[in-house]
PDB file of C-alpha atoms in Angstrom:
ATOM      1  CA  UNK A 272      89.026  74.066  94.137  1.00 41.00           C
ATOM      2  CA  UNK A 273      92.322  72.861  93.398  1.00 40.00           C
ATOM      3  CA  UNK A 274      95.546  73.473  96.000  1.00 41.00           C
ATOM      4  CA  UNK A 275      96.952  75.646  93.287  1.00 40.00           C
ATOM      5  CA  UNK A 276      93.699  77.965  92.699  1.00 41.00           C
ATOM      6  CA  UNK A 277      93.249  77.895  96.678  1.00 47.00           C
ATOM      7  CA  UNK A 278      97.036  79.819  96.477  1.00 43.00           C
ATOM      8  CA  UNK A 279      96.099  82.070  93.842  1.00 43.00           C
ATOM      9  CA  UNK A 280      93.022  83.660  95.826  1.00 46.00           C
ATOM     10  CA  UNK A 281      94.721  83.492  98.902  1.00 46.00           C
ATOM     11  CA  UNK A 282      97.534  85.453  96.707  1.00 43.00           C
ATOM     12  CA  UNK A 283      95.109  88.164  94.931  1.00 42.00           C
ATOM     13  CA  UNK A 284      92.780  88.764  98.558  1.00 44.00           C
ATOM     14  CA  UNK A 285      90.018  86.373  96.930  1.00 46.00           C
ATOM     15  CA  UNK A 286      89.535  84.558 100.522  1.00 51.00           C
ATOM     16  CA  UNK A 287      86.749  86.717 102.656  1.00 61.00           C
ATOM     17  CA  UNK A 288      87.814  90.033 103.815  1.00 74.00           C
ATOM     18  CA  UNK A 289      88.572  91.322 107.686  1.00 78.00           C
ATOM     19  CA  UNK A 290      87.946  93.782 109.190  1.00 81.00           C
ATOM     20  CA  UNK A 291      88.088  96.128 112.448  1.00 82.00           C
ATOM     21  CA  UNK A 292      84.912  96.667 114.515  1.00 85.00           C
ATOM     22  CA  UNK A 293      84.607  99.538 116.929  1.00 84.00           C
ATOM     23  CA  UNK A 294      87.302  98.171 119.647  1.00 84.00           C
ATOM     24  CA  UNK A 295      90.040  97.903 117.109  1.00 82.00           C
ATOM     25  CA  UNK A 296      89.765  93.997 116.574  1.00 86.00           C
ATOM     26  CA  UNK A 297      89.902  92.224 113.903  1.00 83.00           C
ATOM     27  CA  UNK A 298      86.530  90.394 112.661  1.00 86.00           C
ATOM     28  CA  UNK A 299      86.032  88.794 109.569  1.00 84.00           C
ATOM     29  CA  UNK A 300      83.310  90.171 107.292  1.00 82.00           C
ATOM     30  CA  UNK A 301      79.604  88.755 107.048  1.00 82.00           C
ATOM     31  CA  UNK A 302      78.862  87.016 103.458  1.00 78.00           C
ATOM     32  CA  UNK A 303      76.854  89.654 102.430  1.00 74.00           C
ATOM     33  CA  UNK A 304      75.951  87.484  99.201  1.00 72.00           C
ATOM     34  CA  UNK A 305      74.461  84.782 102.158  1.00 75.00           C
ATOM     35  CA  UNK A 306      73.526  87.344 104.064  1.00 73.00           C
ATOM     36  CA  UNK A 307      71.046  88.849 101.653  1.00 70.00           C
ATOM     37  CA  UNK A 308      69.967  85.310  99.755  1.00 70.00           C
ATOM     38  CA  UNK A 309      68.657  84.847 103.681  1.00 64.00           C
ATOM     39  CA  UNK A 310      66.767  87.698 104.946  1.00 62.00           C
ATOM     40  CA  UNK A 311      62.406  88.299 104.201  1.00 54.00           C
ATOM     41  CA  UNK A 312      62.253  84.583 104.148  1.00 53.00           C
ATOM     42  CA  UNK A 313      61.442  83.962 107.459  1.00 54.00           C
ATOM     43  CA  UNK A 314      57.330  82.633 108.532  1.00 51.00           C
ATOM     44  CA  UNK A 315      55.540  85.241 109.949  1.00 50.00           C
ATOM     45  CA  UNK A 316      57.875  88.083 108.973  1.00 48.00           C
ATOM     46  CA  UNK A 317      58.170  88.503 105.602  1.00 53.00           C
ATOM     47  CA  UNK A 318      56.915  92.162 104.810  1.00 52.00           C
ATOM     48  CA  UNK A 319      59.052  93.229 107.452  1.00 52.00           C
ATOM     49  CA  UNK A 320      62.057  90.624 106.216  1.00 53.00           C
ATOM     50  CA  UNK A 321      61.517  92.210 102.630  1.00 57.00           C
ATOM     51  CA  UNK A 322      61.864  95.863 103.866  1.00 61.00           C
ATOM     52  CA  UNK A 323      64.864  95.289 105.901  1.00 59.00           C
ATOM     53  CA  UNK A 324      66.146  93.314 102.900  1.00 61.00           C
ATOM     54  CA  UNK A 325      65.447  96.617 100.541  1.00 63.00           C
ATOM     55  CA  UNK A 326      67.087  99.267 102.927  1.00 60.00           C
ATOM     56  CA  UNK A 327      70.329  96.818 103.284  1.00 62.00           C
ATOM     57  CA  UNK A 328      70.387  96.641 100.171  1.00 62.00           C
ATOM     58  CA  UNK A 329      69.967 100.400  99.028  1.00 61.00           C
ATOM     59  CA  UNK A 330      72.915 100.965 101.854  1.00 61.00           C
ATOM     60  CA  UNK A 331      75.221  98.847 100.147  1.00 59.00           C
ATOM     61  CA  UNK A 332      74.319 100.058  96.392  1.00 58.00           C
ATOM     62  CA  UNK A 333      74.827 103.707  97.862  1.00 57.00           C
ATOM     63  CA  UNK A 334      77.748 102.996  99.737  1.00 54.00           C
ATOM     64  CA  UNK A 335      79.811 100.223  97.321  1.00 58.00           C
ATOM     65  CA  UNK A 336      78.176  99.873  94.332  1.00 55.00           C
ATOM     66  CA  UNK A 337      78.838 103.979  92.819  1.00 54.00           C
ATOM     67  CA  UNK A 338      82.827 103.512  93.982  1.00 56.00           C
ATOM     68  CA  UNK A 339      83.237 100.106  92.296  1.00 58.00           C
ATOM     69  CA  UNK A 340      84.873 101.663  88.626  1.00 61.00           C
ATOM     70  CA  UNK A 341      87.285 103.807  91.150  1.00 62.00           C
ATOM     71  CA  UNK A 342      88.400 100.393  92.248  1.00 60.00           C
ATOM     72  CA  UNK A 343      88.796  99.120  89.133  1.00 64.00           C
ATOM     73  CA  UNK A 344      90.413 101.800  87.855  1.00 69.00           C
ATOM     74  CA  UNK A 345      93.181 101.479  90.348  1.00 67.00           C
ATOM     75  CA  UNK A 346      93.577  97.571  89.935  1.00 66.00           C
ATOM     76  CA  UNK A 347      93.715  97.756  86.142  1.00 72.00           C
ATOM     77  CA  UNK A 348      95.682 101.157  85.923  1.00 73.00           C
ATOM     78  CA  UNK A 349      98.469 100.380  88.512  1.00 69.00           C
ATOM     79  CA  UNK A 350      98.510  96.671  87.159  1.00 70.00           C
ATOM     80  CA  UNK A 351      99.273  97.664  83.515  1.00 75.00           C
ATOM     81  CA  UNK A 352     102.167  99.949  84.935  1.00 74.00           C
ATOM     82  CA  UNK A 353     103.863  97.597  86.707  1.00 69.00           C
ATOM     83  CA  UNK A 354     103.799  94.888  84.033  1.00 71.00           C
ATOM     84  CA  UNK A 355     104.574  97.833  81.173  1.00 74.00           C
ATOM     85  CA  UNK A 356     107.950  98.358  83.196  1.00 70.00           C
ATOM     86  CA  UNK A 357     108.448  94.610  83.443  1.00 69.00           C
ATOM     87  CA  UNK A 358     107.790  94.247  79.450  1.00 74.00           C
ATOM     88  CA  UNK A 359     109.564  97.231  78.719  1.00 72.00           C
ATOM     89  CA  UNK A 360     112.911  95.789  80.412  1.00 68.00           C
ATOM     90  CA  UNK A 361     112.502  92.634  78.684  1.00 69.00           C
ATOM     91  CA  UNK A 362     112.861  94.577  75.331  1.00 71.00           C
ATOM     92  CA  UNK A 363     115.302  96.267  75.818  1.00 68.00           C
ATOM     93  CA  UNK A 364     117.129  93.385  77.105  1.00 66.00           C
ATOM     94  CA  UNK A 365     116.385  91.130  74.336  1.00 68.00           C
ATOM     95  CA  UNK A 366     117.963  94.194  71.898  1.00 68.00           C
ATOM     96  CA  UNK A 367     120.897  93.188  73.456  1.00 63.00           C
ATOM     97  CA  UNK A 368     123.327  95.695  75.556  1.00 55.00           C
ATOM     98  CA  UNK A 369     124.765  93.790  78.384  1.00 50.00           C
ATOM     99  CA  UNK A 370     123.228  90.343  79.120  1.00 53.00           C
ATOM    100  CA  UNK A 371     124.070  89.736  82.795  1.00 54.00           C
ATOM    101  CA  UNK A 372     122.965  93.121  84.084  1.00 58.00           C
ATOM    102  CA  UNK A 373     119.921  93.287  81.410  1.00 59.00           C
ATOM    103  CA  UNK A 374     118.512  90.187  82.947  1.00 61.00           C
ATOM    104  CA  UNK A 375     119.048  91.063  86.439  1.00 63.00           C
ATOM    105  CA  UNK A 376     117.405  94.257  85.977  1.00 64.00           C
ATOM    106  CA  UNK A 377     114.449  92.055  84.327  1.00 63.00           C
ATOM    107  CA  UNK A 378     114.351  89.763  87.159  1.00 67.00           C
ATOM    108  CA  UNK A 379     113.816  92.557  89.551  1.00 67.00           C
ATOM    109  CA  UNK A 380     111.381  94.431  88.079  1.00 68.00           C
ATOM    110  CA  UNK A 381     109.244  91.266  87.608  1.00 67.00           C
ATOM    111  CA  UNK A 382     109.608  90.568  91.005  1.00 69.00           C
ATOM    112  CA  UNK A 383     108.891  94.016  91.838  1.00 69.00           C
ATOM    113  CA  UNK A 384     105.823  94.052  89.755  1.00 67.00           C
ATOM    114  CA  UNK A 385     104.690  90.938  91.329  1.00 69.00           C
ATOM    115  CA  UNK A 386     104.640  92.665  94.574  1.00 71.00           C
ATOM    116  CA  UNK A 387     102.738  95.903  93.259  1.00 69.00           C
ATOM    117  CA  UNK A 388      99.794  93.654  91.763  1.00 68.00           C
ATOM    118  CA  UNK A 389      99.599  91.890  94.968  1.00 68.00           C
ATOM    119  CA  UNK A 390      99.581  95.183  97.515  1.00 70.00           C
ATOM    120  CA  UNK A 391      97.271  96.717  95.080  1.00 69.00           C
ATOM    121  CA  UNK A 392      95.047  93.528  95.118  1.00 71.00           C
ATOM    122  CA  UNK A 393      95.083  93.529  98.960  1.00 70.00           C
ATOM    123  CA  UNK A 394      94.491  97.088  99.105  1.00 68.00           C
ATOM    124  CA  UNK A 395      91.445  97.792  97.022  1.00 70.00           C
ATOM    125  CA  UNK A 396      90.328  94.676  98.792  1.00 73.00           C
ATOM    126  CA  UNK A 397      90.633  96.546 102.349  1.00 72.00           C
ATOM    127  CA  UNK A 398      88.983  99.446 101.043  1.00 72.00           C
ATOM    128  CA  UNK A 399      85.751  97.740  99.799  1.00 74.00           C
ATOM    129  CA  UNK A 400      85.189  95.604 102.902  1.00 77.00           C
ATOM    130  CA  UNK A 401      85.460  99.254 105.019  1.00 77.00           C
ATOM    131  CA  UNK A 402      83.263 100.625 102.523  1.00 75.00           C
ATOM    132  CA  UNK A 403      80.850  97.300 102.694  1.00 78.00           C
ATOM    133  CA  UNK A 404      80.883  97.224 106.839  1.00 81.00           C
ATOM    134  CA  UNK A 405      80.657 101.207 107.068  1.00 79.00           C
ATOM    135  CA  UNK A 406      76.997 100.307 105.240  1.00 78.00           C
ATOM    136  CA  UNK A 407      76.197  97.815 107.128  1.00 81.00           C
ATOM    137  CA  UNK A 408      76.506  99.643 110.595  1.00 82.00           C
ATOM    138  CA  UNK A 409      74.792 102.268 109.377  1.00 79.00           C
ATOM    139  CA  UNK A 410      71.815 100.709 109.037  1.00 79.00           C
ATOM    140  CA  UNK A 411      71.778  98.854 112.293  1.00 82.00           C
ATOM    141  CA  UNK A 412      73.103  95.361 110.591  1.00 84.00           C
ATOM    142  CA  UNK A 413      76.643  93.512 112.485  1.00 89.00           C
ATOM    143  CA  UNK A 414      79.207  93.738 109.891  1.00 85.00           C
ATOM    144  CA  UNK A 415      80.414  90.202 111.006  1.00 87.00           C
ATOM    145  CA  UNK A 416      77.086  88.003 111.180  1.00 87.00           C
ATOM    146  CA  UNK A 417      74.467  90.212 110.195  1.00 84.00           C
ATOM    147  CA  UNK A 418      72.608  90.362 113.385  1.00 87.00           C
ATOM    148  CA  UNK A 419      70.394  93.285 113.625  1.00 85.00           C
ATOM    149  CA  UNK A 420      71.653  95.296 116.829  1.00 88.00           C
ATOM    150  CA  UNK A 421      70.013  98.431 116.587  1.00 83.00           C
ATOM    151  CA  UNK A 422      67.894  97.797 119.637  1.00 85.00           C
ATOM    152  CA  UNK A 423      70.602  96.645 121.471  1.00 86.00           C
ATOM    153  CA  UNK A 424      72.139  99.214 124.082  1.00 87.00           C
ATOM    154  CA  UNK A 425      75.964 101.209 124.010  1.00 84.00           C
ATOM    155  CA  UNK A 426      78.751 100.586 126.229  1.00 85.00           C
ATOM    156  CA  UNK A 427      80.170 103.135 128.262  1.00 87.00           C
ATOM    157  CA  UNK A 428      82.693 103.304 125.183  1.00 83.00           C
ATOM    158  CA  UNK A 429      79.531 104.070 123.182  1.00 84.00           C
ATOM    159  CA  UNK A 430      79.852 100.661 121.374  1.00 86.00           C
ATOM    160  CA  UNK A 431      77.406  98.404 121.379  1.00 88.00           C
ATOM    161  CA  UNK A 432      78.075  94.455 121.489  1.00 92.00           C
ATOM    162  CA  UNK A 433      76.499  91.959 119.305  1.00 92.00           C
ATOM    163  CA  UNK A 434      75.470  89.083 121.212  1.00 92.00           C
ATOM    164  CA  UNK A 435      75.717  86.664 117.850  1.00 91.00           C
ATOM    165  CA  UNK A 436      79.588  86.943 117.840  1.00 90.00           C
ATOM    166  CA  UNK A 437      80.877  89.695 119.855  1.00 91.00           C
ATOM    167  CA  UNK A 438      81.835  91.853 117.532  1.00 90.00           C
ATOM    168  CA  UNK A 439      81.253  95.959 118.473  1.00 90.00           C
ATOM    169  CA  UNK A 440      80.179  98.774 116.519  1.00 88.00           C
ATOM    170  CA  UNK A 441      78.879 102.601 117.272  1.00 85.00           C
ATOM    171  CA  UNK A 442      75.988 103.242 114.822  1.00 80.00           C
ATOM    172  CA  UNK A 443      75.430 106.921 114.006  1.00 74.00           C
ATOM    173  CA  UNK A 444      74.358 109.536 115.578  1.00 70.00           C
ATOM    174  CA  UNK A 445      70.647 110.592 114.751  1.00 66.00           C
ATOM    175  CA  UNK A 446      71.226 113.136 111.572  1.00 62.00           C
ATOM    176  CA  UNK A 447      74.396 111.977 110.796  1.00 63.00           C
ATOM    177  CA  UNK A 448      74.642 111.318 107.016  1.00 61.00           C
ATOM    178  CA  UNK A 449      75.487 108.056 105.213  1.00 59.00           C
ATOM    179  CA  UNK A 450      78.827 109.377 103.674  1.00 62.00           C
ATOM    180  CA  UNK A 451      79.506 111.258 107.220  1.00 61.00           C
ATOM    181  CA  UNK A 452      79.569 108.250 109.016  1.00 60.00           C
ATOM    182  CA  UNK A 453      81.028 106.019 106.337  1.00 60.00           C
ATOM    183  CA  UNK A 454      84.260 108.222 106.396  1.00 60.00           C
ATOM    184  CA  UNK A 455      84.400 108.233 110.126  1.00 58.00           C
ATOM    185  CA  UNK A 456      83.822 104.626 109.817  1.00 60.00           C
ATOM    186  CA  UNK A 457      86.729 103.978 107.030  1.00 58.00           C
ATOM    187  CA  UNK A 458      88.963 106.737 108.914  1.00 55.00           C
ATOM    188  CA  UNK A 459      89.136 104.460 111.670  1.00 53.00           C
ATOM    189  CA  UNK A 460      89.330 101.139 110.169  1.00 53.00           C
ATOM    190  CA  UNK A 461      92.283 102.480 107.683  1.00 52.00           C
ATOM    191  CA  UNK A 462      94.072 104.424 110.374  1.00 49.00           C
ATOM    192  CA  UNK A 463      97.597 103.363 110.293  1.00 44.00           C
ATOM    193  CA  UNK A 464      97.442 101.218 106.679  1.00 48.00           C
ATOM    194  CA  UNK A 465      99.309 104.743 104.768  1.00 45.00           C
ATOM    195  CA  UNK A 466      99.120 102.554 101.352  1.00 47.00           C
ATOM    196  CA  UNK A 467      95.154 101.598 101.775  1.00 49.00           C
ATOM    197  CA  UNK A 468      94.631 105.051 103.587  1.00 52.00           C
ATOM    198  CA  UNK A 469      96.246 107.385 100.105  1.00 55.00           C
ATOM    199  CA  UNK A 470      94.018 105.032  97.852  1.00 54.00           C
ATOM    200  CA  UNK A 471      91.010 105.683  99.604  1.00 56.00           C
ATOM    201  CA  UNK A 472      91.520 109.320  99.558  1.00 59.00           C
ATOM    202  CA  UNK A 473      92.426 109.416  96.167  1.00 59.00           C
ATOM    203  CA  UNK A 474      89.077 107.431  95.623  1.00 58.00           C
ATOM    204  CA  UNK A 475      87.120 110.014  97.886  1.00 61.00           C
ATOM    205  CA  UNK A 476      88.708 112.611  95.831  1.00 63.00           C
ATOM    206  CA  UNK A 477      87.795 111.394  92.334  1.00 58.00           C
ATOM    207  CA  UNK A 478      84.013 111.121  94.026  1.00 59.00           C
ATOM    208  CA  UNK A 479      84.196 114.823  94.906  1.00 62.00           C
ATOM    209  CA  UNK A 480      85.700 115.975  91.678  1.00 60.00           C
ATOM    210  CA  UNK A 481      82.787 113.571  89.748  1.00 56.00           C
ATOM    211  CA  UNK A 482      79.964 115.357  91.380  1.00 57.00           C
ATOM    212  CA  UNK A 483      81.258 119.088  90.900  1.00 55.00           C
TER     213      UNK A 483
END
């Protein structure tokens, strides 16, 4: 990858994604890709591998995978708008009123647009890796390595500690649903971020509307 590609990612969130575990720090999100390529392919363990493999998987189909065209609904819809206003002030400059001020008007729209694509970028990005780590915790997998900590016991702050890379995370509570703990999960982790925290309502809102 070249230097200039490395600064585009960087730009549009396409390095890996952080998040906050239980304690409020910041960890960096497990490769689930690698994560998944890797588990049920261990000697001696492989039925049990491949059903640990299946209900991580179901978690994150469940808990991403139906919310994936609200994210792309916000990237594309938001991204059109703010490069509409940019093209629209170029027209209307180029028709010709007042030069100086049509240009500088043009200037900061474009810059302002640049800035919308980027916060929306980063944004959507913040809400998928809660989503992604809100599924992995729930079924017992560290959102940060992937170690398997459900046999692993609570602090007194009711978080448990994952001995792979420190990370913490409360699982939920026997009967608690998926989406239940997923928003208590997300509530936390967004807390704070009033941008990321409208778009995610506005996603869980669309979800509610979709199923009535």
């Amino acid at each position: 990858m070249s230097e200039s590609d490395s600064w585009l990612r960087r730009f549009l969130g396409g390095s890996r994604a952080w998040v906050r575990d239980a304690r409020g720090r910041r960890v960096l999100l497990v490769d689930v890709a690698k994560l998944l390529a890797g588990m049920g392919t261990e000697p001696g363990a492989r039925d049990e591998g491949r059903e640990r493999l299946a209900e991580i998987r179901g978690a994150l189909v469940r808990g991403v995978g139906k919310r994936q065209w609200v994210h792309l609904a916000l990237v594309v819809g938001l991204t059109l708008f703010a490069w509409g206003a940019l093209l629209v002030s170029v027209y209307f400059t180029l028709r010709g009123a007042t030069p100086t001020s049509g240009w500088l008007t043009t200037v900061g729209i474009g810059l302002n647009s640049l800035f919308t694509v980027e916060l929306v970028f980063r944004s959507v990005r913040v809400i998928r890796a809660a989503h992604l780590a809100s599924a992995l915790v729930g079924v017992g997998c560290c959102a940060s390595c992937g170690y398997d900590v459900r046999q692993l016991s609570a602090g007194a702050d009711g978080a448990l500690t994952c001995p792979e890379c420190g990370a913490a995370w409360r699982l939920p509570r026997p009967g608690t649903t998926e989406d239940e703990a997923a928003a208590a999960y997300r509530d936390s982790v967004l807390r704070g971020e009033w941008f990321v925290g409208a778009m995610g309502r506005l996603g869980r809102w669309v979800g509610r509307w979709r199923r009535k």
